[in-house]
PDB file of C-alpha atoms in Angstrom:
ATOM      1  CA  UNK A  15      -8.122  16.853 -18.556  1.00 66.00           C
ATOM      2  CA  UNK A  16      -4.900  18.648 -19.400  1.00 68.00           C
ATOM      3  CA  UNK A  17      -3.574  16.064 -21.818  1.00 70.00           C
ATOM      4  CA  UNK A  18      -6.876  15.075 -23.420  1.00 72.00           C
ATOM      5  CA  UNK A  19      -9.310  17.961 -23.324  1.00 69.00           C
ATOM      6  CA  UNK A  20      -7.630  21.288 -22.616  1.00 73.00           C
ATOM      7  CA  UNK A  21      -6.707  22.006 -26.225  1.00 74.00           C
ATOM      8  CA  UNK A  22      -9.766  20.323 -27.761  1.00 76.00           C
ATOM      9  CA  UNK A  23     -11.146  22.650 -30.450  1.00 75.00           C
ATOM     10  CA  UNK A  24     -14.704  21.486 -29.807  1.00 76.00           C
ATOM     11  CA  UNK A  25     -14.506  23.173 -26.378  1.00 74.00           C
ATOM     12  CA  UNK A  26     -13.351  26.590 -27.607  1.00 74.00           C
ATOM     13  CA  UNK A  27     -16.861  28.048 -27.142  1.00 78.00           C
ATOM     14  CA  UNK A  28     -17.265  26.689 -23.595  1.00 79.00           C
ATOM     15  CA  UNK A  29     -18.063  29.287 -20.928  1.00 79.00           C
ATOM     16  CA  UNK A  30     -14.895  28.428 -19.020  1.00 75.00           C
ATOM     17  CA  UNK A  31     -12.903  30.438 -21.577  1.00 71.00           C
ATOM     18  CA  UNK A  32     -14.694  33.639 -20.594  1.00 76.00           C
ATOM     19  CA  UNK A  33     -12.655  33.549 -17.372  1.00 78.00           C
ATOM     20  CA  UNK A  34      -9.360  35.342 -18.043  1.00 78.00           C
ATOM     21  CA  UNK A  35      -7.538  33.115 -15.547  1.00 78.00           C
ATOM     22  CA  UNK A  36      -8.285  29.968 -17.527  1.00 72.00           C
ATOM     23  CA  UNK A  37      -7.044  31.546 -20.758  1.00 71.00           C
ATOM     24  CA  UNK A  38      -3.560  31.680 -19.238  1.00 79.00           C
ATOM     25  CA  UNK A  39      -3.489  28.079 -18.054  1.00 81.00           C
ATOM     26  CA  UNK A  40      -1.643  25.578 -20.241  1.00 82.00           C
ATOM     27  CA  UNK A  41      -2.314  21.850 -20.548  1.00 80.00           C
ATOM     28  CA  UNK A  42       1.070  20.966 -19.046  1.00 86.00           C
ATOM     29  CA  UNK A  43       0.274  23.193 -16.027  1.00 85.00           C
ATOM     30  CA  UNK A  44      -2.861  21.155 -15.342  1.00 83.00           C
ATOM     31  CA  UNK A  45      -0.955  17.891 -15.661  1.00 87.00           C
ATOM     32  CA  UNK A  46       1.850  19.103 -13.378  1.00 88.00           C
ATOM     33  CA  UNK A  47      -0.521  20.369 -10.663  1.00 87.00           C
ATOM     34  CA  UNK A  48      -2.656  17.233 -10.872  1.00 85.00           C
ATOM     35  CA  UNK A  49       0.387  15.006 -10.451  1.00 84.00           C
ATOM     36  CA  UNK A  50       1.511  17.084  -7.457  1.00 87.00           C
ATOM     37  CA  UNK A  51      -1.926  16.620  -5.869  1.00 88.00           C
ATOM     38  CA  UNK A  52      -2.060  12.896  -6.558  1.00 87.00           C
ATOM     39  CA  UNK A  53       1.316  12.004  -4.976  1.00 87.00           C
ATOM     40  CA  UNK A  54       0.232  12.636  -1.355  1.00 92.00           C
ATOM     41  CA  UNK A  55      -2.904  10.589  -2.011  1.00 93.00           C
ATOM     42  CA  UNK A  56      -0.776   7.730  -3.351  1.00 92.00           C
ATOM     43  CA  UNK A  57       1.383   7.907  -0.230  1.00 95.00           C
ATOM     44  CA  UNK A  58      -1.700   7.893   1.974  1.00 95.00           C
ATOM     45  CA  UNK A  59      -2.962   4.882   0.024  1.00 95.00           C
ATOM     46  CA  UNK A  60       0.262   2.958   0.719  1.00 96.00           C
ATOM     47  CA  UNK A  61       0.103   3.918   4.380  1.00 96.00           C
ATOM     48  CA  UNK A  62      -3.495   2.718   4.777  1.00 95.00           C
ATOM     49  CA  UNK A  63      -2.965  -0.414   2.684  1.00 96.00           C
ATOM     50  CA  UNK A  64      -0.035  -1.577   4.755  1.00 97.00           C
ATOM     51  CA  UNK A  65      -1.761  -0.807   8.038  1.00 95.00           C
ATOM     52  CA  UNK A  66      -4.843  -2.825   7.077  1.00 94.00           C
ATOM     53  CA  UNK A  67      -2.660  -5.581   5.625  1.00 95.00           C
ATOM     54  CA  UNK A  68      -0.544  -5.824   8.767  1.00 95.00           C
ATOM     55  CA  UNK A  69      -3.616  -6.022  11.021  1.00 93.00           C
ATOM     56  CA  UNK A  70      -5.200  -8.700   8.802  1.00 92.00           C
ATOM     57  CA  UNK A  71      -2.047 -10.841   8.795  1.00 94.00           C
ATOM     58  CA  UNK A  72      -1.550 -10.507  12.551  1.00 93.00           C
ATOM     59  CA  UNK A  73      -5.228 -11.376  13.207  1.00 92.00           C
ATOM     60  CA  UNK A  74      -5.045 -14.342  10.839  1.00 91.00           C
ATOM     61  CA  UNK A  75      -1.910 -15.768  12.455  1.00 91.00           C
ATOM     62  CA  UNK A  76      -3.214 -15.197  15.967  1.00 92.00           C
ATOM     63  CA  UNK A  77      -6.430 -16.997  14.983  1.00 91.00           C
ATOM     64  CA  UNK A  78      -4.408 -20.016  13.875  1.00 90.00           C
ATOM     65  CA  UNK A  79      -1.994 -20.070  16.800  1.00 91.00           C
ATOM     66  CA  UNK A  80      -4.258 -19.183  19.760  1.00 91.00           C
ATOM     67  CA  UNK A  81      -6.230 -22.481  19.696  1.00 92.00           C
ATOM     68  CA  UNK A  82      -2.940 -24.377  19.795  1.00 90.00           C
ATOM     69  CA  UNK A  83      -1.801 -22.574  22.943  1.00 86.00           C
ATOM     70  CA  UNK A  84      -4.725 -23.495  25.178  1.00 80.00           C
ATOM     71  CA  UNK A  85      -4.168 -26.165  27.775  1.00 83.00           C
ATOM     72  CA  UNK A  86      -0.462 -26.722  27.233  1.00 88.00           C
ATOM     73  CA  UNK A  87      -0.387 -28.069  30.755  1.00 88.00           C
ATOM     74  CA  UNK A  88       2.692 -26.344  32.040  1.00 90.00           C
ATOM     75  CA  UNK A  89       3.087 -22.722  33.157  1.00 91.00           C
ATOM     76  CA  UNK A  90       6.372 -22.266  31.298  1.00 93.00           C
ATOM     77  CA  UNK A  91       4.878 -23.495  28.020  1.00 92.00           C
ATOM     78  CA  UNK A  92       1.783 -21.347  28.516  1.00 90.00           C
ATOM     79  CA  UNK A  93       3.980 -18.321  29.269  1.00 93.00           C
ATOM     80  CA  UNK A  94       6.081 -19.006  26.142  1.00 92.00           C
ATOM     81  CA  UNK A  95       2.918 -19.354  24.050  1.00 91.00           C
ATOM     82  CA  UNK A  96       1.641 -16.018  25.353  1.00 92.00           C
ATOM     83  CA  UNK A  97       4.979 -14.420  24.428  1.00 92.00           C
ATOM     84  CA  UNK A  98       4.631 -15.808  20.887  1.00 91.00           C
ATOM     85  CA  UNK A  99       1.122 -14.373  20.601  1.00 93.00           C
ATOM     86  CA  UNK A 100       2.289 -11.033  21.974  1.00 93.00           C
ATOM     87  CA  UNK A 101       5.097 -10.989  19.400  1.00 91.00           C
ATOM     88  CA  UNK A 102       2.585 -11.567  16.634  1.00 91.00           C
ATOM     89  CA  UNK A 103       0.217  -8.890  17.972  1.00 93.00           C
ATOM     90  CA  UNK A 104       2.739  -6.185  18.857  1.00 92.00           C
ATOM     91  CA  UNK A 105       6.235  -7.170  17.765  1.00 90.00           C
ATOM     92  CA  UNK A 106       8.270  -6.254  14.742  1.00 93.00           C
ATOM     93  CA  UNK A 107       6.418  -7.397  11.655  1.00 93.00           C
ATOM     94  CA  UNK A 108       9.693  -8.293   9.952  1.00 93.00           C
ATOM     95  CA  UNK A 109      11.140 -10.225  12.899  1.00 93.00           C
ATOM     96  CA  UNK A 110       8.023 -11.807  14.373  1.00 91.00           C
ATOM     97  CA  UNK A 111       6.057 -12.547  11.206  1.00 93.00           C
ATOM     98  CA  UNK A 112       8.116 -12.368   8.006  1.00 95.00           C
ATOM     99  CA  UNK A 113      11.304 -14.001   9.297  1.00 95.00           C
ATOM    100  CA  UNK A 114       9.609 -17.098  10.776  1.00 93.00           C
ATOM    101  CA  UNK A 115       7.453 -17.564   7.668  1.00 94.00           C
ATOM    102  CA  UNK A 116      10.537 -17.266   5.468  1.00 96.00           C
ATOM    103  CA  UNK A 117      12.569 -19.603   7.690  1.00 97.00           C
ATOM    104  CA  UNK A 118       9.793 -22.206   7.437  1.00 95.00           C
ATOM    105  CA  UNK A 119       9.664 -21.869   3.646  1.00 96.00           C
ATOM    106  CA  UNK A 120       6.097 -20.535   3.682  1.00 95.00           C
ATOM    107  CA  UNK A 121       7.244 -17.411   1.800  1.00 96.00           C
ATOM    108  CA  UNK A 122      10.282 -16.790  -0.379  1.00 97.00           C
ATOM    109  CA  UNK A 123      13.029 -14.333   0.553  1.00 97.00           C
ATOM    110  CA  UNK A 124      11.988 -12.289  -2.493  1.00 98.00           C
ATOM    111  CA  UNK A 125       8.387 -12.016  -1.288  1.00 98.00           C
ATOM    112  CA  UNK A 126       9.581 -11.132   2.197  1.00 97.00           C
ATOM    113  CA  UNK A 127      11.731  -8.368   0.677  1.00 97.00           C
ATOM    114  CA  UNK A 128       8.775  -7.041  -1.354  1.00 98.00           C
ATOM    115  CA  UNK A 129       6.646  -6.764   1.793  1.00 98.00           C
ATOM    116  CA  UNK A 130       9.530  -5.172   3.725  1.00 97.00           C
ATOM    117  CA  UNK A 131       9.894  -2.582   0.963  1.00 97.00           C
ATOM    118  CA  UNK A 132       6.221  -1.645   1.307  1.00 97.00           C
ATOM    119  CA  UNK A 133       6.630  -1.491   5.091  1.00 97.00           C
ATOM    120  CA  UNK A 134       9.770   0.650   4.788  1.00 96.00           C
ATOM    121  CA  UNK A 135       8.074   3.056   2.387  1.00 97.00           C
ATOM    122  CA  UNK A 136       5.010   3.237   4.653  1.00 96.00           C
ATOM    123  CA  UNK A 137       7.233   3.969   7.647  1.00 95.00           C
ATOM    124  CA  UNK A 138       9.108   6.675   5.734  1.00 96.00           C
ATOM    125  CA  UNK A 139       5.812   8.332   4.771  1.00 95.00           C
ATOM    126  CA  UNK A 140       4.296   7.921   8.247  1.00 95.00           C
ATOM    127  CA  UNK A 141       7.336   9.504   9.897  1.00 94.00           C
ATOM    128  CA  UNK A 142       7.279  12.648   7.777  1.00 94.00           C
ATOM    129  CA  UNK A 143       9.376  11.670   4.749  1.00 93.00           C
ATOM    130  CA  UNK A 144      12.537  12.640   6.542  1.00 92.00           C
ATOM    131  CA  UNK A 145      15.592  13.269   4.439  1.00 92.00           C
ATOM    132  CA  UNK A 146      18.105  11.971   3.777  1.00 93.00           C
ATOM    133  CA  UNK A 147      16.110   8.905   2.940  1.00 90.00           C
ATOM    134  CA  UNK A 148      17.738   5.531   3.442  1.00 92.00           C
ATOM    135  CA  UNK A 149      18.639   4.122   0.000  1.00 91.00           C
ATOM    136  CA  UNK A 150      16.705   0.945   0.805  1.00 89.00           C
ATOM    137  CA  UNK A 151      13.421   2.915   0.850  1.00 95.00           C
ATOM    138  CA  UNK A 152      12.106   2.722  -2.701  1.00 95.00           C
ATOM    139  CA  UNK A 153       9.222   4.725  -4.135  1.00 94.00           C
ATOM    140  CA  UNK A 154       5.985   2.781  -4.406  1.00 95.00           C
ATOM    141  CA  UNK A 155       2.516   3.787  -5.446  1.00 94.00           C
ATOM    142  CA  UNK A 156      -0.676   2.326  -4.019  1.00 94.00           C
ATOM    143  CA  UNK A 157      -1.167  -0.095  -6.915  1.00 95.00           C
ATOM    144  CA  UNK A 158       2.359  -1.512  -6.577  1.00 97.00           C
ATOM    145  CA  UNK A 159       1.923  -1.860  -2.819  1.00 97.00           C
ATOM    146  CA  UNK A 160      -1.456  -3.538  -3.288  1.00 96.00           C
ATOM    147  CA  UNK A 161       0.011  -6.055  -5.751  1.00 96.00           C
ATOM    148  CA  UNK A 162       2.901  -6.935  -3.433  1.00 97.00           C
ATOM    149  CA  UNK A 163       0.697  -7.294  -0.373  1.00 96.00           C
ATOM    150  CA  UNK A 164      -1.911  -9.278  -2.307  1.00 94.00           C
ATOM    151  CA  UNK A 165       0.791 -11.703  -3.436  1.00 95.00           C
ATOM    152  CA  UNK A 166       1.720 -12.262   0.192  1.00 96.00           C
ATOM    153  CA  UNK A 167      -1.905 -12.713   1.283  1.00 95.00           C
ATOM    154  CA  UNK A 168      -2.559 -15.177  -1.532  1.00 92.00           C
ATOM    155  CA  UNK A 169       0.566 -17.143  -0.623  1.00 93.00           C
ATOM    156  CA  UNK A 170      -0.821 -17.584   2.895  1.00 91.00           C
ATOM    157  CA  UNK A 171      -4.413 -18.000   1.633  1.00 87.00           C
ATOM    158  CA  UNK A 172      -5.584 -14.840   3.400  1.00 85.00           C
ATOM    159  CA  UNK A 173      -6.690 -12.896   0.302  1.00 60.00           C
ATOM    160  CA  UNK A 174     -10.148 -11.384   0.378  1.00 60.00           C
ATOM    161  CA  UNK A 175     -11.991 -11.981  -2.899  1.00 52.00           C
ATOM    162  CA  UNK A 176     -14.269  -8.936  -2.486  1.00 53.00           C
ATOM    163  CA  UNK A 177     -11.257  -6.600  -2.370  1.00 59.00           C
ATOM    164  CA  UNK A 178      -9.818  -8.132  -5.550  1.00 57.00           C
ATOM    165  CA  UNK A 179     -13.119  -7.690  -7.414  1.00 64.00           C
ATOM    166  CA  UNK A 180     -13.372  -4.072  -6.262  1.00 67.00           C
ATOM    167  CA  UNK A 181      -9.859  -3.287  -7.534  1.00 64.00           C
ATOM    168  CA  UNK A 182     -10.590  -4.921 -10.902  1.00 71.00           C
ATOM    169  CA  UNK A 183     -13.847  -2.961 -11.232  1.00 74.00           C
ATOM    170  CA  UNK A 184     -12.067   0.309 -10.435  1.00 73.00           C
ATOM    171  CA  UNK A 185      -9.367  -0.408 -13.014  1.00 72.00           C
ATOM    172  CA  UNK A 186     -11.968  -1.110 -15.694  1.00 76.00           C
ATOM    173  CA  UNK A 187     -13.713   2.201 -14.949  1.00 78.00           C
ATOM    174  CA  UNK A 188     -10.458   4.204 -15.048  1.00 69.00           C
ATOM    175  CA  UNK A 189      -9.607   5.582 -18.498  1.00 63.00           C
ATOM    176  CA  UNK A 190      -6.347   4.370 -19.964  1.00 57.00           C
ATOM    177  CA  UNK A 191      -3.580   6.791 -20.909  1.00 53.00           C
TER     178      UNK A 191
END
C-alpha cells in the first residue's frame, strides 16, 4: 500500500484524507511498519514449518523401520531396534536422522547443511532470539525454509503434493513487486 497506492493522485479525494493523522503518514513509514510487522510472522512461519517437517520425517522413517524390527528373535536385537526407533522419535534430528542419511549417501552434505540451517534458525527463534547469535545461524524467511525442507522431502520421496499446489496457488495470487 505504501509503495503503490499511498501517493496515488486518484485517491486524493478518498475519505481517509479527512483524518489528520493520515495526512502526516508517509509512504516509507507504511513500508517500514509493515516490514516490522511481517518479520515476526516470517519467523513464526519458519518455526512451524520446521516443526511439521521434523514430525513428518520422523513419522515417515519410523513407519519404514518399525516393520523391520518385529520378530528379530533375540532380546538384544529387539532392544537395539527399540533404541533406534527411540532415537528417531526423540533424539537429535541432526545426529539420529540427518547424519545416518548422509553417511548412507541418501542425502548430500550440502542438503544436510541446508536443513541444519533451518533447524538452527528455528531453534534461535524458539529460544527467544538470544544475542549474541552464533555466526552459523543465518537469517531465513518462510519461503526459503520451505524450499530447503521441500528439497529434503522430495529427495526422500516424502513430499506432499497438496502442499506444493497450495504454495504455488498462493504465489500466483500474491502481487509481484
